[in-house]
């Protein structure tokens, strides 16, 4: 797999994307604007959601190792979120600060609870911060659309490249048996790294493909695009047909609709 950004770099990226999110919120003419990519939410509700998520995961990291969720649900934290713009921006800034401080205090290897227990992603503060970079990056795209930015910023380079792998490891791997015929599914960044999802009765595992391995078995299906488009498509912000898909397209549909619950 590609080299995961250093923990200090992940913290920096989290801070940068959170700042970009607040800038979109600050520039929006009206916080009641609908969010095209989150049809049930206004920009205000999107901001309250993101702030609640960051408040919550700061508490999860600070709680340390746990077999159960140590915090109240995000929707409960959201009830305390401000609705006036300046107060909301202050609250969002504080949420990011708490999350960054919790990450720095814990360090990347300290254990904590996370919802992805059946995946290959570790149950650590580092994995939580890595995922939160993607959370705020995608929601920054959402916020820019809602704020009326004519050309919303794409998910930036390193964030997007790591986002493809992070999504695959966290959301695409599991020890739950694949209920169909074994299959190979490749995800490829244009002019960048590629990964293979191996689907079998043992579940789904992910591995980085080497450019030197010319003798490897051909995939049943492959998906190719820019790193940003791959991330946005995987998180259902842009249509899958924004990407180039080859091979058994029914397999792609099965993967996208697969219920991984044990």
Short mmCIF file of C-alpha atoms in Angstrom, two decimals:
data_model
loop_
_atom_site.label_atom_id
_atom_site.label_comp_id
_atom_site.label_asym_id
_atom_site.label_seq_id
_atom_site.Cartn_x
_atom_site.Cartn_y
_atom_site.Cartn_z
CA UNK A 1 0.00 0.00 0.00
CA UNK A 2 1.07 3.59 -0.35
CA UNK A 3 2.91 5.20 2.54
CA UNK A 4 0.37 6.53 5.02
CA UNK A 5 1.11 10.17 5.88
CA UNK A 6 2.94 10.65 9.16
CA UNK A 7 0.66 11.30 12.13
CA UNK A 8 1.86 14.91 12.40
CA UNK A 9 1.01 15.37 8.72
CA UNK A 10 -2.49 13.93 9.26
CA UNK A 11 -3.06 16.39 12.09
CA UNK A 12 -1.92 19.23 9.82
CA UNK A 13 -4.24 18.08 7.01
CA UNK A 14 -7.15 17.81 9.45
CA UNK A 15 -6.54 21.37 10.60
CA UNK A 16 -6.21 22.67 7.02
CA UNK A 17 -9.43 21.02 5.79
CA UNK A 18 -11.32 22.20 8.88
CA UNK A 19 -10.16 25.76 8.19
CA UNK A 20 -11.33 25.42 4.58
CA UNK A 21 -14.72 24.19 5.79
CA UNK A 22 -15.14 27.21 8.06
CA UNK A 23 -14.11 29.51 5.21
CA UNK A 24 -16.93 28.09 3.07
CA UNK A 25 -19.35 28.60 5.94
CA UNK A 26 -18.16 32.18 6.43
CA UNK A 27 -18.58 33.01 2.72
CA UNK A 28 -22.06 31.53 2.33
CA UNK A 29 -24.82 34.10 1.76
CA UNK A 30 -27.29 32.07 3.81
CA UNK A 31 -26.84 29.14 6.19
CA UNK A 32 -30.29 27.89 5.24
CA UNK A 33 -28.99 27.00 1.76
CA UNK A 34 -29.60 23.34 0.87
CA UNK A 35 -26.60 21.04 0.47
CA UNK A 36 -26.92 19.40 -2.99
CA UNK A 37 -24.79 16.41 -2.00
CA UNK A 38 -26.61 15.90 1.34
CA UNK A 39 -30.22 16.47 0.24
CA UNK A 40 -31.74 16.30 3.73
CA UNK A 41 -29.49 19.00 5.17
CA UNK A 42 -29.03 22.74 5.01
CA UNK A 43 -25.57 24.27 5.29
CA UNK A 44 -26.32 25.03 8.95
CA UNK A 45 -27.19 21.38 9.62
CA UNK A 46 -24.07 20.20 7.78
CA UNK A 47 -21.91 22.47 9.96
CA UNK A 48 -23.63 21.30 13.12
CA UNK A 49 -23.07 17.71 12.06
CA UNK A 50 -19.35 18.14 11.37
CA UNK A 51 -18.77 20.02 14.62
CA UNK A 52 -20.62 17.34 16.56
CA UNK A 53 -18.57 14.62 14.88
CA UNK A 54 -15.31 16.33 15.81
CA UNK A 55 -16.47 16.92 19.40
CA UNK A 56 -17.48 13.26 19.64
CA UNK A 57 -14.27 11.77 18.27
CA UNK A 58 -12.18 14.02 20.49
CA UNK A 59 -13.96 12.37 23.43
CA UNK A 60 -13.54 8.88 21.95
CA UNK A 61 -9.78 9.36 21.58
CA UNK A 62 -9.46 10.89 25.05
CA UNK A 63 -11.32 7.93 26.60
CA UNK A 64 -8.65 5.50 25.44
CA UNK A 65 -9.13 1.77 24.79
CA UNK A 66 -12.72 0.61 25.05
CA UNK A 67 -14.81 -2.29 23.77
CA UNK A 68 -17.89 -0.06 23.51
CA UNK A 69 -18.61 3.47 22.35
CA UNK A 70 -17.66 5.66 25.34
CA UNK A 71 -19.57 8.76 24.22
CA UNK A 72 -23.09 9.94 23.59
CA UNK A 73 -24.34 9.73 19.97
CA UNK A 74 -23.42 12.48 17.54
CA UNK A 75 -27.09 13.48 17.15
CA UNK A 76 -27.26 14.20 20.89
CA UNK A 77 -24.15 16.39 20.80
CA UNK A 78 -25.63 18.18 17.79
CA UNK A 79 -28.54 19.40 19.92
CA UNK A 80 -26.15 21.73 21.75
CA UNK A 81 -24.71 23.27 18.54
CA UNK A 82 -25.22 27.03 17.98
CA UNK A 83 -27.29 28.24 15.03
CA UNK A 84 -25.99 31.82 14.73
CA UNK A 85 -23.07 32.07 12.28
CA UNK A 86 -20.35 33.61 14.44
CA UNK A 87 -21.16 31.43 17.43
CA UNK A 88 -21.21 28.41 15.15
CA UNK A 89 -17.80 29.26 13.70
CA UNK A 90 -16.37 29.62 17.21
CA UNK A 91 -17.89 26.26 18.19
CA UNK A 92 -16.46 24.61 15.08
CA UNK A 93 -13.01 26.04 15.80
CA UNK A 94 -13.20 24.66 19.32
CA UNK A 95 -14.30 21.24 18.04
CA UNK A 96 -11.27 21.04 15.75
CA UNK A 97 -8.94 22.19 18.53
CA UNK A 98 -10.29 19.53 20.91
CA UNK A 99 -9.86 16.80 18.29
CA UNK A 100 -6.32 17.88 17.44
CA UNK A 101 -5.37 18.17 21.12
CA UNK A 102 -6.81 14.73 21.86
CA UNK A 103 -4.84 13.26 18.96
CA UNK A 104 -1.58 14.89 20.02
CA UNK A 105 -2.07 13.79 23.63
CA UNK A 106 -2.85 10.18 22.66
CA UNK A 107 -0.35 9.72 19.85
CA UNK A 108 -1.03 7.50 16.83
CA UNK A 109 -0.76 4.08 18.50
CA UNK A 110 -3.00 4.49 21.53
CA UNK A 111 -6.06 2.29 21.32
CA UNK A 112 -9.63 3.57 21.24
CA UNK A 113 -13.07 2.44 20.19
CA UNK A 114 -14.13 2.82 16.55
CA UNK A 115 -17.07 1.59 14.50
CA UNK A 116 -14.89 -0.30 11.98
CA UNK A 117 -13.97 -3.21 14.24
CA UNK A 118 -14.47 -5.90 11.56
CA UNK A 119 -12.23 -4.15 9.02
CA UNK A 120 -8.45 -4.09 8.54
CA UNK A 121 -8.26 -0.55 9.96
CA UNK A 122 -6.70 -0.53 13.45
CA UNK A 123 -8.60 0.61 16.53
CA UNK A 124 -6.21 3.47 17.30
CA UNK A 125 -6.17 7.23 17.63
CA UNK A 126 -4.09 7.37 14.46
CA UNK A 127 -6.76 5.55 12.46
CA UNK A 128 -9.46 7.85 13.84
CA UNK A 129 -7.53 10.98 12.88
CA UNK A 130 -6.83 9.51 9.44
CA UNK A 131 -10.55 8.92 8.90
CA UNK A 132 -11.46 12.36 10.24
CA UNK A 133 -9.25 13.94 7.57
CA UNK A 134 -11.54 12.32 4.99
CA UNK A 135 -14.69 13.29 6.90
CA UNK A 136 -13.83 16.98 6.84
CA UNK A 137 -12.39 16.88 3.30
CA UNK A 138 -15.60 15.49 1.82
CA UNK A 139 -17.78 17.81 3.90
CA UNK A 140 -15.69 20.78 2.75
CA UNK A 141 -16.67 19.86 -0.80
CA UNK A 142 -20.31 19.69 0.37
CA UNK A 143 -20.07 23.07 2.06
CA UNK A 144 -18.53 24.76 -0.95
CA UNK A 145 -21.37 23.50 -3.15
CA UNK A 146 -23.96 24.79 -0.68
CA UNK A 147 -22.16 28.13 -0.34
CA UNK A 148 -22.40 28.67 -4.09
CA UNK A 149 -18.74 28.29 -4.97
CA UNK A 150 -18.84 28.01 -8.76
CA UNK A 151 -15.98 25.51 -8.90
CA UNK A 152 -15.79 23.61 -5.61
CA UNK A 153 -12.28 22.64 -4.60
CA UNK A 154 -11.43 19.07 -5.39
CA UNK A 155 -10.14 16.89 -2.56
CA UNK A 156 -6.46 17.97 -2.53
CA UNK A 157 -3.61 15.69 -3.60
CA UNK A 158 -2.26 13.87 -0.55
CA UNK A 159 -5.67 13.87 1.16
CA UNK A 160 -7.28 12.29 -1.90
CA UNK A 161 -4.58 9.67 -2.51
CA UNK A 162 -4.67 8.56 1.11
CA UNK A 163 -8.45 8.81 1.02
CA UNK A 164 -8.77 6.11 -1.61
CA UNK A 165 -6.80 3.65 0.50
CA UNK A 166 -8.37 4.77 3.79
CA UNK A 167 -11.86 4.24 2.39
CA UNK A 168 -10.91 0.81 1.09
CA UNK A 169 -9.31 -0.37 4.32
CA UNK A 170 -11.94 1.10 6.64
CA UNK A 171 -15.14 0.67 4.63
CA UNK A 172 -14.23 -2.08 2.15
CA UNK A 173 -12.46 -4.76 4.18
CA UNK A 174 -14.06 -7.21 6.56
CA UNK A 175 -13.90 -10.73 7.94
CA UNK A 176 -17.56 -11.21 7.02
CA UNK A 177 -17.71 -13.86 4.23
CA UNK A 178 -18.25 -12.58 0.69
CA UNK A 179 -21.59 -14.18 -0.29
CA UNK A 180 -20.80 -14.62 -4.01
CA UNK A 181 -18.15 -16.24 -6.14
CA UNK A 182 -14.58 -15.19 -5.20
CA UNK A 183 -13.52 -12.11 -7.15
CA UNK A 184 -10.75 -9.57 -7.64
CA UNK A 185 -11.56 -5.85 -7.80
CA UNK A 186 -8.92 -3.23 -8.62
CA UNK A 187 -9.07 0.49 -7.82
CA UNK A 188 -6.57 2.58 -9.76
CA UNK A 189 -5.59 6.24 -9.49
CA UNK A 190 -4.67 7.78 -12.83
CA UNK A 191 -0.89 8.31 -12.72
CA UNK A 192 -0.87 7.02 -9.14
CA UNK A 193 -1.02 3.90 -6.98
CA UNK A 194 -3.50 1.04 -7.38
CA UNK A 195 -5.05 -1.38 -4.91
CA UNK A 196 -6.71 -4.78 -5.13
CA UNK A 197 -9.73 -5.91 -3.13
CA UNK A 198 -9.78 -9.71 -2.81
CA UNK A 199 -13.27 -11.07 -2.12
CA UNK A 200 -13.64 -14.62 -0.81
CA UNK A 201 -15.33 -16.76 1.85
CA UNK A 202 -12.74 -15.28 4.26
CA UNK A 203 -14.14 -11.79 3.66
CA UNK A 204 -12.52 -8.87 1.87
CA UNK A 205 -8.87 -7.85 2.11
CA UNK A 206 -6.98 -5.02 0.45
CA UNK A 207 -3.43 -4.92 -0.91
CA UNK A 208 -1.31 -2.44 -2.83
CA UNK A 209 -0.48 -3.44 -6.40
CA UNK A 210 3.11 -3.21 -7.54
CA UNK A 211 3.96 -1.78 -10.95
CA UNK A 212 6.60 -4.50 -11.27
CA UNK A 213 4.14 -7.38 -10.96
CA UNK A 214 3.23 -7.92 -14.60
CA UNK A 215 2.26 -11.58 -14.08
CA UNK A 216 -0.52 -11.03 -11.57
CA UNK A 217 -3.99 -12.37 -12.26
CA UNK A 218 -6.28 -9.99 -14.15
CA UNK A 219 -9.08 -8.46 -12.07
CA UNK A 220 -12.73 -9.27 -12.63
CA UNK A 221 -13.52 -5.55 -12.44
CA UNK A 222 -11.47 -2.36 -12.24
CA UNK A 223 -12.29 1.23 -11.43
CA UNK A 224 -10.05 4.11 -12.53
CA UNK A 225 -10.09 7.86 -12.02
CA UNK A 226 -8.30 10.79 -10.46
CA UNK A 227 -7.72 10.47 -6.73
CA UNK A 228 -10.22 13.25 -5.99
CA UNK A 229 -12.92 11.78 -8.22
CA UNK A 230 -12.42 8.34 -6.72
CA UNK A 231 -12.88 9.69 -3.19
CA UNK A 232 -15.93 11.76 -4.15
CA UNK A 233 -17.50 8.83 -6.00
CA UNK A 234 -16.82 6.37 -3.18
CA UNK A 235 -18.55 8.76 -0.78
CA UNK A 236 -21.41 9.17 -3.28
CA UNK A 237 -20.76 12.86 -3.99
CA UNK A 238 -20.39 12.39 -7.73
CA UNK A 239 -21.80 9.55 -9.87
CA UNK A 240 -19.82 6.37 -10.40
CA UNK A 241 -19.97 7.00 -14.15
CA UNK A 242 -17.51 9.86 -13.50
CA UNK A 243 -14.98 7.03 -13.30
CA UNK A 244 -13.88 4.47 -15.87
CA UNK A 245 -15.12 0.99 -15.01
CA UNK A 246 -14.00 -2.14 -16.87
CA UNK A 247 -14.95 -5.78 -16.58
CA UNK A 248 -17.89 -7.27 -14.71
CA UNK A 249 -19.98 -4.24 -13.76
CA UNK A 250 -22.42 -6.46 -11.86
CA UNK A 251 -19.57 -7.16 -9.43
CA UNK A 252 -19.19 -3.43 -8.81
CA UNK A 253 -22.89 -3.17 -8.00
CA UNK A 254 -22.66 -6.17 -5.65
CA UNK A 255 -19.73 -4.58 -3.80
CA UNK A 256 -21.52 -1.25 -3.45
CA UNK A 257 -24.66 -2.89 -2.04
CA UNK A 258 -22.99 -5.57 0.07
CA UNK A 259 -24.19 -5.65 3.68
CA UNK A 260 -21.01 -6.28 5.70
CA UNK A 261 -22.76 -6.62 9.04
CA UNK A 262 -21.74 -9.85 10.82
#
